[in-house]
Amino acid sequence: MFARFKALNPKPTTELEFSTPYELLVAVTLSAQMTDTGVNKATRRLFPVANTPEQIAALGVEGLAPYIATINFNRTKGANVIAAAHQLIERHGGEVPRDRESLEALPGVGRKTANVVLNTAFGEAAMAVDTHIFRVSNRTGLAPGKDVLEVEKALLKAVPPDYLHDAHHWLILHGRYTCKARKPDCPHCPIIDLCRYPDKTPETAVTK
């Protein structure tokens, strides 16, 4: 499975736009129940104005609000981004920490966000399980689980070490563009013969 993913996309990465670990942290914090495209539209306005904890903290909740007005749950997310900026300044010298415990202690940062930052910003083999990865892991039979933590642990065991760093991105992209929730594009799936999903979509259902 992963050999095929790699052949098709040798260097996968997030579709969120960022240039520093802190920009990625902010983008992922804003991304819950949002498309990456929607987040990128907001951060393209925000980051040229403020893209460090000090600059974001200086904006304050009200100053940040216009930049993220199009983001779902923007008030809660905005408050978390500002609170996290202050905590980064006070506890970490304005730098994004590289350990899970410190990341998860930040307001608005859960296990998934911490895993994304550890993997994408710092190159660690962390597995962030979002709705796409949860669906693909269960649907294909790769790493079945009843909740995201169970799937995360199963993936860490199932994915070969050489592919572990990029597996998160391959699975997200596969779920986003091929193994879609309502109508998976099974006829054009590169791993259809490896997938254990019993209700594969026929060609006619996709082409109509």
XYZ file of C-alpha atoms in Angstrom:
208
model
C 0.000 0.000 0.000
C 2.582 2.541 1.059
C 4.985 1.609 -1.725
C 2.229 2.577 -4.163
C 1.443 5.803 -2.318
C 5.124 6.713 -2.399
C 5.457 5.954 -6.100
C 2.558 8.306 -6.838
C 3.615 11.029 -4.388
C 7.224 10.662 -3.171
C 7.229 13.705 -0.879
C 3.757 14.321 0.520
C 3.087 17.194 2.879
C 0.246 19.132 4.421
C -1.902 21.369 2.234
C -1.871 23.998 4.963
C 0.427 26.883 4.051
C 3.144 27.703 6.583
C 6.801 28.711 6.762
C 7.607 28.233 10.476
C 6.558 25.791 13.214
C 4.519 28.552 14.827
C 2.632 29.326 11.615
C 1.828 25.615 11.322
C 0.638 25.502 14.933
C -1.726 28.424 14.335
C -2.981 26.983 11.038
C -3.713 23.564 12.545
C -5.428 25.181 15.540
C -7.718 27.005 13.115
C -8.318 23.960 10.935
C -10.800 21.979 13.037
C -13.999 21.513 11.002
C -12.487 23.661 8.260
C -10.985 22.878 4.871
C -7.294 23.595 4.407
C -8.280 25.970 1.598
C -10.444 27.971 3.983
C -7.672 28.144 6.576
C -5.131 29.204 3.965
C -7.349 32.089 2.857
C -7.390 33.388 6.428
C -3.690 32.888 7.165
C -2.682 34.574 3.897
C -4.187 37.719 5.382
C -2.949 37.131 8.918
C 0.655 35.948 8.605
C 2.004 38.963 6.657
C 0.770 41.093 9.576
C 1.507 38.801 12.520
C 3.252 35.421 12.423
C 5.097 35.148 15.764
C 3.720 34.580 19.269
C 4.734 38.117 20.204
C 2.941 39.668 17.230
C -0.162 37.514 17.645
C -0.322 38.265 21.383
C -0.047 41.973 20.606
C -3.087 41.756 18.333
C -5.247 40.404 21.143
C -8.552 38.643 20.621
C -10.253 41.664 19.091
C -7.333 42.464 16.821
C -7.140 38.900 15.592
C -10.876 38.580 14.985
C -11.091 40.284 11.544
C -8.414 38.000 10.093
C -10.171 34.793 11.111
C -13.788 35.915 10.694
C -14.392 33.264 8.024
C -13.127 30.435 10.255
C -15.674 28.162 11.930
C -15.869 28.707 15.710
C -13.592 31.717 15.236
C -14.232 33.226 18.664
C -13.192 30.099 20.556
C -10.272 29.429 18.238
C -9.164 33.053 18.387
C -9.155 33.016 22.178
C -7.099 29.818 22.134
C -4.580 31.207 19.636
C -4.043 34.318 21.765
C -3.797 32.329 25.009
C -1.351 29.889 23.404
C 0.786 32.786 22.145
C 1.075 34.162 25.682
C 1.944 30.717 27.037
C 4.637 30.217 24.398
C 6.187 33.552 25.372
C 5.979 32.945 29.107
C 7.054 29.286 29.225
C 9.011 28.614 26.039
C 10.740 31.852 25.079
C 8.411 32.342 22.137
C 9.420 29.029 20.534
C 7.166 26.099 19.691
C 8.170 23.196 21.970
C 9.220 19.906 20.410
C 7.663 17.580 22.973
C 4.107 16.298 23.109
C 3.429 17.181 26.750
C 4.293 20.847 26.273
C 2.369 21.061 23.011
C -0.763 19.486 24.477
C -0.568 21.900 27.424
C -1.156 24.809 25.030
C -4.741 26.137 24.843
C -6.589 24.690 21.863
C -3.966 22.020 21.192
C -5.024 18.390 21.462
C -3.302 15.168 20.553
C -4.040 15.450 16.819
C -2.669 18.999 16.563
C 0.413 18.045 18.570
C 1.020 15.084 16.262
C 0.729 17.264 13.152
C 3.276 19.742 14.529
C 5.669 17.014 15.665
C 5.449 15.271 12.298
C 5.313 18.150 9.835
C 7.360 20.835 11.598
C 9.892 18.664 13.415
C 10.093 15.524 11.290
C 8.994 13.024 13.916
C 7.142 9.841 13.004
C 3.942 10.925 14.756
C 0.542 9.825 13.501
C -2.213 12.446 13.576
C -5.572 10.765 13.067
C -8.245 13.009 11.601
C -11.605 12.002 10.104
C -9.984 11.046 6.768
C -7.354 8.795 8.349
C -9.904 7.271 10.722
C -12.158 6.418 7.778
C -9.397 5.051 5.524
C -7.839 2.994 8.309
C -11.146 1.338 9.156
C -12.541 1.058 5.630
C -9.446 -0.523 4.088
C -8.747 -2.760 7.071
C -5.290 -1.240 7.491
C -5.738 -0.278 11.151
C -9.286 -0.759 12.463
C -10.265 0.975 15.680
C -13.286 2.293 17.553
C -11.754 5.711 18.283
C -8.902 7.895 17.043
C -6.446 6.792 19.731
C -7.071 3.138 18.970
C -6.524 3.788 15.257
C -3.382 5.826 15.972
C -1.869 2.990 17.996
C -2.852 0.436 15.350
C -1.272 2.528 12.593
C 1.982 2.899 14.493
C 2.146 -0.910 14.584
C 0.898 -1.530 11.034
C 2.876 1.019 9.008
C 6.415 -0.104 8.066
C 9.090 2.095 9.709
C 10.414 3.381 6.373
C 7.009 4.824 5.531
C 5.934 6.031 8.965
C 7.027 9.641 8.640
C 4.942 10.284 5.499
C 2.069 7.881 6.176
C -0.035 10.565 7.853
C -0.005 12.716 4.707
C -0.583 9.848 2.267
C -3.601 8.634 4.222
C -5.134 12.102 4.539
C -4.745 12.806 0.831
C -6.120 9.382 -0.054
C -9.152 9.991 2.142
C -9.654 13.525 0.882
C -9.488 12.831 -2.850
C -10.106 9.104 -3.440
C -11.513 7.265 -0.423
C -14.142 9.937 0.171
C -16.806 9.537 2.815
C -20.007 9.431 0.789
C -18.835 8.097 -2.553
C -15.336 6.617 -2.594
C -13.713 6.624 -6.035
C -12.929 2.916 -5.924
C -12.546 2.442 -9.701
C -9.601 4.851 -9.706
C -8.088 3.764 -6.384
C -4.422 2.695 -6.543
C -4.879 0.197 -3.697
C -8.271 -1.264 -4.628
C -6.905 -4.825 -4.716
C -5.441 -4.406 -1.206
C -8.553 -2.843 0.316
C -10.939 -4.946 2.389
C -13.936 -2.603 2.032
C -16.844 -4.885 1.009
C -19.007 -2.205 -0.613
C -16.636 -0.858 -3.251
C -18.147 1.769 -5.528
C -18.752 0.478 -9.075
C -17.518 2.417 -12.093
C -21.039 3.430 -13.082
C -21.727 5.122 -9.739
C -18.637 7.313 -10.097
C -18.999 8.277 -13.750
C -22.684 9.253 -13.634
